[in-house]
């Protein structure tokens, strides 16, 4: 946590252009794993008309990250939060997360029922950084006023992700209903 605070202090002392370069390099690996932020980052580095605003948005997202640490076997997690694992191993959502893992990419969805489970357990000592939905949306509002394309990208990403999650949820519901119907039919035929 102290290291992150020192890094942010140093970044805040840099010019906007240098901030963008440093943040893009130091955060590239996890940004690539969050589809929307990866798209914004690509827009920033390809010289789009609003590349300065996109770069500033990514810089502020990185500066809004909050560091935390958890002891082995400790449960952690909160809804509407993006998680980036810096060190250690954690389990959750049926997977083992390792250094560099990112989860909670659905943190920007307003319907929590479409989000994946967020609770995790530290398998070892873990260090992670988080970005909350409220911090993220505050930055979207701030930079969306400067570039309409950013708000459009966020809206499209949320719609696509919500649709994907709804289809998965509906398919699971239909599978459950189908298996119950099949088991009822088997039970009825056994009595004949």
PDB file of C-alpha atoms in Angstrom:
ATOM      1  CA  UNK A   1       0.000   0.000   0.000  1.00  0.00           C
ATOM      2  CA  UNK A   2       2.853   2.374   0.845  1.00  0.00           C
ATOM      3  CA  UNK A   3       4.634   1.495  -2.394  1.00  0.00           C
ATOM      4  CA  UNK A   4       1.496   2.317  -4.384  1.00  0.00           C
ATOM      5  CA  UNK A   5       1.112   5.639  -2.547  1.00  0.00           C
ATOM      6  CA  UNK A   6       4.748   6.524  -3.360  1.00  0.00           C
ATOM      7  CA  UNK A   7       4.247   5.589  -7.013  1.00  0.00           C
ATOM      8  CA  UNK A   8       1.123   7.741  -7.261  1.00  0.00           C
ATOM      9  CA  UNK A   9       2.931  10.666  -5.623  1.00  0.00           C
ATOM     10  CA  UNK A  10       5.750  10.402  -8.173  1.00  0.00           C
ATOM     11  CA  UNK A  11       3.299  10.094 -11.078  1.00  0.00           C
ATOM     12  CA  UNK A  12       1.403  13.168  -9.879  1.00  0.00           C
ATOM     13  CA  UNK A  13       4.647  15.183 -10.113  1.00  0.00           C
ATOM     14  CA  UNK A  14       5.089  14.298 -13.804  1.00  0.00           C
ATOM     15  CA  UNK A  15       3.839  16.193 -16.834  1.00  0.00           C
ATOM     16  CA  UNK A  16       0.597  14.839 -18.343  1.00  0.00           C
ATOM     17  CA  UNK A  17       2.473  13.341 -21.294  1.00  0.00           C
ATOM     18  CA  UNK A  18       4.978  11.550 -19.085  1.00  0.00           C
ATOM     19  CA  UNK A  19       2.187  10.395 -16.764  1.00  0.00           C
ATOM     20  CA  UNK A  20       0.474   8.788 -19.722  1.00  0.00           C
ATOM     21  CA  UNK A  21       3.608   6.986 -20.864  1.00  0.00           C
ATOM     22  CA  UNK A  22       4.470   5.675 -17.392  1.00  0.00           C
ATOM     23  CA  UNK A  23       0.922   4.554 -16.575  1.00  0.00           C
ATOM     24  CA  UNK A  24       0.489   2.858 -19.959  1.00  0.00           C
ATOM     25  CA  UNK A  25       3.708   0.895 -19.476  1.00  0.00           C
ATOM     26  CA  UNK A  26       3.286  -0.029 -15.799  1.00  0.00           C
ATOM     27  CA  UNK A  27      -0.405  -0.959 -16.084  1.00  0.00           C
ATOM     28  CA  UNK A  28      -0.524  -2.414 -19.601  1.00  0.00           C
ATOM     29  CA  UNK A  29      -0.774  -6.071 -18.522  1.00  0.00           C
ATOM     30  CA  UNK A  30      -3.932  -5.728 -16.452  1.00  0.00           C
ATOM     31  CA  UNK A  31      -5.520  -3.087 -18.701  1.00  0.00           C
ATOM     32  CA  UNK A  32      -5.321  -5.560 -21.607  1.00  0.00           C
ATOM     33  CA  UNK A  33      -7.485  -7.958 -19.565  1.00  0.00           C
ATOM     34  CA  UNK A  34     -10.357  -5.469 -19.179  1.00  0.00           C
ATOM     35  CA  UNK A  35     -11.921  -5.180 -22.626  1.00  0.00           C
ATOM     36  CA  UNK A  36     -13.228  -1.635 -22.284  1.00  0.00           C
ATOM     37  CA  UNK A  37     -10.035  -0.207 -20.785  1.00  0.00           C
ATOM     38  CA  UNK A  38      -7.968  -2.010 -23.415  1.00  0.00           C
ATOM     39  CA  UNK A  39     -10.080  -0.356 -26.114  1.00  0.00           C
ATOM     40  CA  UNK A  40      -9.631   3.071 -24.493  1.00  0.00           C
ATOM     41  CA  UNK A  41      -5.868   2.451 -24.160  1.00  0.00           C
ATOM     42  CA  UNK A  42      -5.607   1.486 -27.848  1.00  0.00           C
ATOM     43  CA  UNK A  43      -7.501   4.650 -28.769  1.00  0.00           C
ATOM     44  CA  UNK A  44      -5.101   6.688 -26.642  1.00  0.00           C
ATOM     45  CA  UNK A  45      -1.942   5.316 -28.264  1.00  0.00           C
ATOM     46  CA  UNK A  46      -3.168   5.307 -31.872  1.00  0.00           C
ATOM     47  CA  UNK A  47      -3.498   9.070 -32.093  1.00  0.00           C
ATOM     48  CA  UNK A  48      -7.306   9.325 -32.221  1.00  0.00           C
ATOM     49  CA  UNK A  49      -8.613  12.911 -32.094  1.00  0.00           C
ATOM     50  CA  UNK A  50      -9.431  12.421 -28.396  1.00  0.00           C
ATOM     51  CA  UNK A  51      -6.244  10.491 -27.548  1.00  0.00           C
ATOM     52  CA  UNK A  52      -5.171  13.050 -24.924  1.00  0.00           C
ATOM     53  CA  UNK A  53      -8.478  12.636 -23.073  1.00  0.00           C
ATOM     54  CA  UNK A  54      -8.311   8.843 -23.359  1.00  0.00           C
ATOM     55  CA  UNK A  55      -4.762   8.878 -21.980  1.00  0.00           C
ATOM     56  CA  UNK A  56      -5.806  11.140 -19.105  1.00  0.00           C
ATOM     57  CA  UNK A  57      -8.755   8.823 -18.378  1.00  0.00           C
ATOM     58  CA  UNK A  58      -6.480   5.763 -18.165  1.00  0.00           C
ATOM     59  CA  UNK A  59      -4.004   7.692 -15.977  1.00  0.00           C
ATOM     60  CA  UNK A  60      -6.756   8.681 -13.545  1.00  0.00           C
ATOM     61  CA  UNK A  61      -8.152   5.131 -13.479  1.00  0.00           C
ATOM     62  CA  UNK A  62      -4.688   3.902 -12.493  1.00  0.00           C
ATOM     63  CA  UNK A  63      -4.366   6.620  -9.846  1.00  0.00           C
ATOM     64  CA  UNK A  64      -7.784   5.681  -8.392  1.00  0.00           C
ATOM     65  CA  UNK A  65      -6.616   2.114  -7.716  1.00  0.00           C
ATOM     66  CA  UNK A  66      -6.652   1.301  -4.004  1.00  0.00           C
ATOM     67  CA  UNK A  67      -4.146  -1.177  -2.567  1.00  0.00           C
ATOM     68  CA  UNK A  68      -5.005  -3.816   0.003  1.00  0.00           C
ATOM     69  CA  UNK A  69      -3.463  -6.932   1.473  1.00  0.00           C
ATOM     70  CA  UNK A  70      -5.065 -10.054   2.909  1.00  0.00           C
ATOM     71  CA  UNK A  71      -3.733 -12.862   5.049  1.00  0.00           C
ATOM     72  CA  UNK A  72      -3.885 -16.513   4.046  1.00  0.00           C
ATOM     73  CA  UNK A  73      -7.426 -17.988   4.351  1.00  0.00           C
ATOM     74  CA  UNK A  74      -8.971 -14.522   4.651  1.00  0.00           C
ATOM     75  CA  UNK A  75     -12.194 -13.911   2.709  1.00  0.00           C
ATOM     76  CA  UNK A  76     -12.455 -10.664   0.779  1.00  0.00           C
ATOM     77  CA  UNK A  77     -14.562  -9.117  -1.917  1.00  0.00           C
ATOM     78  CA  UNK A  78     -17.166  -6.445  -2.479  1.00  0.00           C
ATOM     79  CA  UNK A  79     -19.737  -5.982  -5.233  1.00  0.00           C
ATOM     80  CA  UNK A  80     -19.117  -3.511  -8.053  1.00  0.00           C
ATOM     81  CA  UNK A  81     -15.340  -3.739  -7.716  1.00  0.00           C
ATOM     82  CA  UNK A  82     -12.575  -4.571 -10.184  1.00  0.00           C
ATOM     83  CA  UNK A  83      -9.734  -6.661  -8.682  1.00  0.00           C
ATOM     84  CA  UNK A  84      -6.129  -6.852  -9.893  1.00  0.00           C
ATOM     85  CA  UNK A  85      -3.980  -9.409  -8.072  1.00  0.00           C
ATOM     86  CA  UNK A  86      -0.442  -8.123  -7.595  1.00  0.00           C
ATOM     87  CA  UNK A  87       1.021 -10.913  -5.434  1.00  0.00           C
ATOM     88  CA  UNK A  88      -0.109 -14.266  -4.109  1.00  0.00           C
ATOM     89  CA  UNK A  89      -2.830 -16.786  -4.882  1.00  0.00           C
ATOM     90  CA  UNK A  90      -6.564 -16.477  -4.346  1.00  0.00           C
ATOM     91  CA  UNK A  91      -9.544 -18.670  -5.144  1.00  0.00           C
ATOM     92  CA  UNK A  92     -13.000 -17.704  -6.216  1.00  0.00           C
ATOM     93  CA  UNK A  93     -15.554 -18.326  -8.961  1.00  0.00           C
ATOM     94  CA  UNK A  94     -14.208 -21.887  -9.328  1.00  0.00           C
ATOM     95  CA  UNK A  95     -10.748 -20.673 -10.350  1.00  0.00           C
ATOM     96  CA  UNK A  96      -7.336 -20.096  -8.857  1.00  0.00           C
ATOM     97  CA  UNK A  97      -6.217 -16.505  -9.364  1.00  0.00           C
ATOM     98  CA  UNK A  98      -2.477 -15.774  -9.537  1.00  0.00           C
ATOM     99  CA  UNK A  99      -0.304 -12.699  -9.831  1.00  0.00           C
ATOM    100  CA  UNK A 100      -1.581 -10.627 -12.747  1.00  0.00           C
ATOM    101  CA  UNK A 101      -5.126 -12.036 -12.610  1.00  0.00           C
ATOM    102  CA  UNK A 102      -8.012  -9.632 -13.037  1.00  0.00           C
ATOM    103  CA  UNK A 103     -11.617 -10.303 -12.044  1.00  0.00           C
ATOM    104  CA  UNK A 104     -14.760  -8.343 -11.428  1.00  0.00           C
ATOM    105  CA  UNK A 105     -14.716  -6.886 -14.955  1.00  0.00           C
ATOM    106  CA  UNK A 106     -18.492  -6.660 -14.633  1.00  0.00           C
ATOM    107  CA  UNK A 107     -18.035  -4.019 -11.902  1.00  0.00           C
ATOM    108  CA  UNK A 108     -19.550  -1.364 -14.138  1.00  0.00           C
ATOM    109  CA  UNK A 109     -22.881  -3.162 -14.672  1.00  0.00           C
ATOM    110  CA  UNK A 110     -25.760  -1.601 -12.765  1.00  0.00           C
ATOM    111  CA  UNK A 111     -27.620  -4.931 -12.402  1.00  0.00           C
ATOM    112  CA  UNK A 112     -25.746  -6.903  -9.750  1.00  0.00           C
ATOM    113  CA  UNK A 113     -27.660 -10.075 -10.622  1.00  0.00           C
ATOM    114  CA  UNK A 114     -25.696 -10.240 -13.893  1.00  0.00           C
ATOM    115  CA  UNK A 115     -22.333 -10.024 -12.113  1.00  0.00           C
ATOM    116  CA  UNK A 116     -20.177 -13.029 -11.315  1.00  0.00           C
ATOM    117  CA  UNK A 117     -19.666 -13.855  -7.621  1.00  0.00           C
ATOM    118  CA  UNK A 118     -17.132 -11.445  -6.173  1.00  0.00           C
ATOM    119  CA  UNK A 119     -16.078 -13.106  -2.916  1.00  0.00           C
ATOM    120  CA  UNK A 120     -12.594 -14.643  -2.939  1.00  0.00           C
ATOM    121  CA  UNK A 121     -10.335 -16.376  -0.462  1.00  0.00           C
ATOM    122  CA  UNK A 122      -6.624 -15.714  -0.086  1.00  0.00           C
ATOM    123  CA  UNK A 123      -4.752 -19.000  -0.485  1.00  0.00           C
ATOM    124  CA  UNK A 124      -1.497 -17.232   0.414  1.00  0.00           C
ATOM    125  CA  UNK A 125      -0.730 -13.710   1.515  1.00  0.00           C
ATOM    126  CA  UNK A 126      -2.146 -11.528  -1.288  1.00  0.00           C
ATOM    127  CA  UNK A 127      -1.665  -7.955  -2.402  1.00  0.00           C
ATOM    128  CA  UNK A 128      -4.171  -6.491  -4.781  1.00  0.00           C
ATOM    129  CA  UNK A 129      -5.488  -3.256  -6.133  1.00  0.00           C
ATOM    130  CA  UNK A 130      -9.124  -2.398  -6.675  1.00  0.00           C
ATOM    131  CA  UNK A 131     -11.204   0.083  -8.606  1.00  0.00           C
ATOM    132  CA  UNK A 132     -14.790   0.695  -7.542  1.00  0.00           C
ATOM    133  CA  UNK A 133     -17.715   1.306  -9.844  1.00  0.00           C
ATOM    134  CA  UNK A 134     -18.413   4.730  -8.291  1.00  0.00           C
ATOM    135  CA  UNK A 135     -14.809   5.903  -8.848  1.00  0.00           C
ATOM    136  CA  UNK A 136     -14.854   4.559 -12.399  1.00  0.00           C
ATOM    137  CA  UNK A 137     -18.199   6.141 -13.302  1.00  0.00           C
ATOM    138  CA  UNK A 138     -17.054   9.441 -11.774  1.00  0.00           C
ATOM    139  CA  UNK A 139     -14.133   9.404 -14.215  1.00  0.00           C
ATOM    140  CA  UNK A 140     -16.441   8.446 -17.098  1.00  0.00           C
ATOM    141  CA  UNK A 141     -18.606  11.482 -16.285  1.00  0.00           C
ATOM    142  CA  UNK A 142     -15.569  13.745 -16.012  1.00  0.00           C
ATOM    143  CA  UNK A 143     -13.959  12.661 -19.283  1.00  0.00           C
ATOM    144  CA  UNK A 144     -17.240  11.909 -21.046  1.00  0.00           C
ATOM    145  CA  UNK A 145     -17.951  15.627 -20.923  1.00  0.00           C
ATOM    146  CA  UNK A 146     -14.742  16.141 -22.933  1.00  0.00           C
ATOM    147  CA  UNK A 147     -15.154  13.255 -25.383  1.00  0.00           C
ATOM    148  CA  UNK A 148     -18.518  11.780 -26.265  1.00  0.00           C
ATOM    149  CA  UNK A 149     -16.736   8.731 -27.702  1.00  0.00           C
ATOM    150  CA  UNK A 150     -15.717   7.577 -24.204  1.00  0.00           C
ATOM    151  CA  UNK A 151     -19.302   7.526 -22.925  1.00  0.00           C
ATOM    152  CA  UNK A 152     -20.369   5.751 -26.101  1.00  0.00           C
ATOM    153  CA  UNK A 153     -17.681   3.075 -25.638  1.00  0.00           C
ATOM    154  CA  UNK A 154     -18.689   2.537 -21.988  1.00  0.00           C
ATOM    155  CA  UNK A 155     -22.372   2.288 -22.908  1.00  0.00           C
ATOM    156  CA  UNK A 156     -21.693  -0.201 -25.721  1.00  0.00           C
ATOM    157  CA  UNK A 157     -19.421  -2.291 -23.509  1.00  0.00           C
ATOM    158  CA  UNK A 158     -21.994  -2.420 -20.696  1.00  0.00           C
ATOM    159  CA  UNK A 159     -24.804  -3.355 -23.094  1.00  0.00           C
ATOM    160  CA  UNK A 160     -22.734  -6.119 -24.701  1.00  0.00           C
ATOM    161  CA  UNK A 161     -21.558  -7.490 -21.339  1.00  0.00           C
ATOM    162  CA  UNK A 162     -25.073  -7.339 -19.838  1.00  0.00           C
ATOM    163  CA  UNK A 163     -26.490  -9.138 -22.869  1.00  0.00           C
ATOM    164  CA  UNK A 164     -23.824 -11.861 -22.670  1.00  0.00           C
ATOM    165  CA  UNK A 165     -24.444 -12.348 -18.960  1.00  0.00           C
ATOM    166  CA  UNK A 166     -28.218 -12.399 -19.420  1.00  0.00           C
ATOM    167  CA  UNK A 167     -27.951 -15.056 -22.149  1.00  0.00           C
ATOM    168  CA  UNK A 168     -25.727 -17.199 -19.908  1.00  0.00           C
ATOM    169  CA  UNK A 169     -28.101 -16.735 -16.965  1.00  0.00           C
ATOM    170  CA  UNK A 170     -31.153 -17.568 -19.084  1.00  0.00           C
ATOM    171  CA  UNK A 171     -29.473 -20.646 -20.588  1.00  0.00           C
ATOM    172  CA  UNK A 172     -28.651 -21.911 -17.077  1.00  0.00           C
ATOM    173  CA  UNK A 173     -32.266 -21.306 -15.984  1.00  0.00           C
ATOM    174  CA  UNK A 174     -33.596 -23.218 -18.992  1.00  0.00           C
ATOM    175  CA  UNK A 175     -31.153 -26.075 -18.361  1.00  0.00           C
ATOM    176  CA  UNK A 176     -32.398 -26.325 -14.763  1.00  0.00           C
ATOM    177  CA  UNK A 177     -36.041 -26.281 -15.912  1.00  0.00           C
ATOM    178  CA  UNK A 178     -35.309 -28.860 -18.606  1.00  0.00           C
ATOM    179  CA  UNK A 179     -33.552 -31.202 -16.174  1.00  0.00           C
ATOM    180  CA  UNK A 180     -36.450 -30.898 -13.707  1.00  0.00           C
ATOM    181  CA  UNK A 181     -38.963 -31.642 -16.479  1.00  0.00           C
ATOM    182  CA  UNK A 182     -36.917 -34.637 -17.608  1.00  0.00           C
ATOM    183  CA  UNK A 183     -36.678 -36.007 -14.072  1.00  0.00           C
ATOM    184  CA  UNK A 184     -40.456 -35.554 -13.603  1.00  0.00           C
ATOM    185  CA  UNK A 185     -41.112 -37.390 -16.867  1.00  0.00           C
ATOM    186  CA  UNK A 186     -38.840 -40.245 -15.799  1.00  0.00           C
ATOM    187  CA  UNK A 187     -40.623 -40.469 -12.472  1.00  0.00           C
ATOM    188  CA  UNK A 188     -44.060 -40.537 -14.163  1.00  0.00           C
ATOM    189  CA  UNK A 189     -42.992 -43.340 -16.563  1.00  0.00           C
ATOM    190  CA  UNK A 190     -41.607 -45.415 -13.703  1.00  0.00           C
ATOM    191  CA  UNK A 191     -45.109 -45.520 -12.168  1.00  0.00           C
ATOM    192  CA  UNK A 192     -46.760 -46.803 -15.370  1.00  0.00           C
TER     193      UNK A 192
END
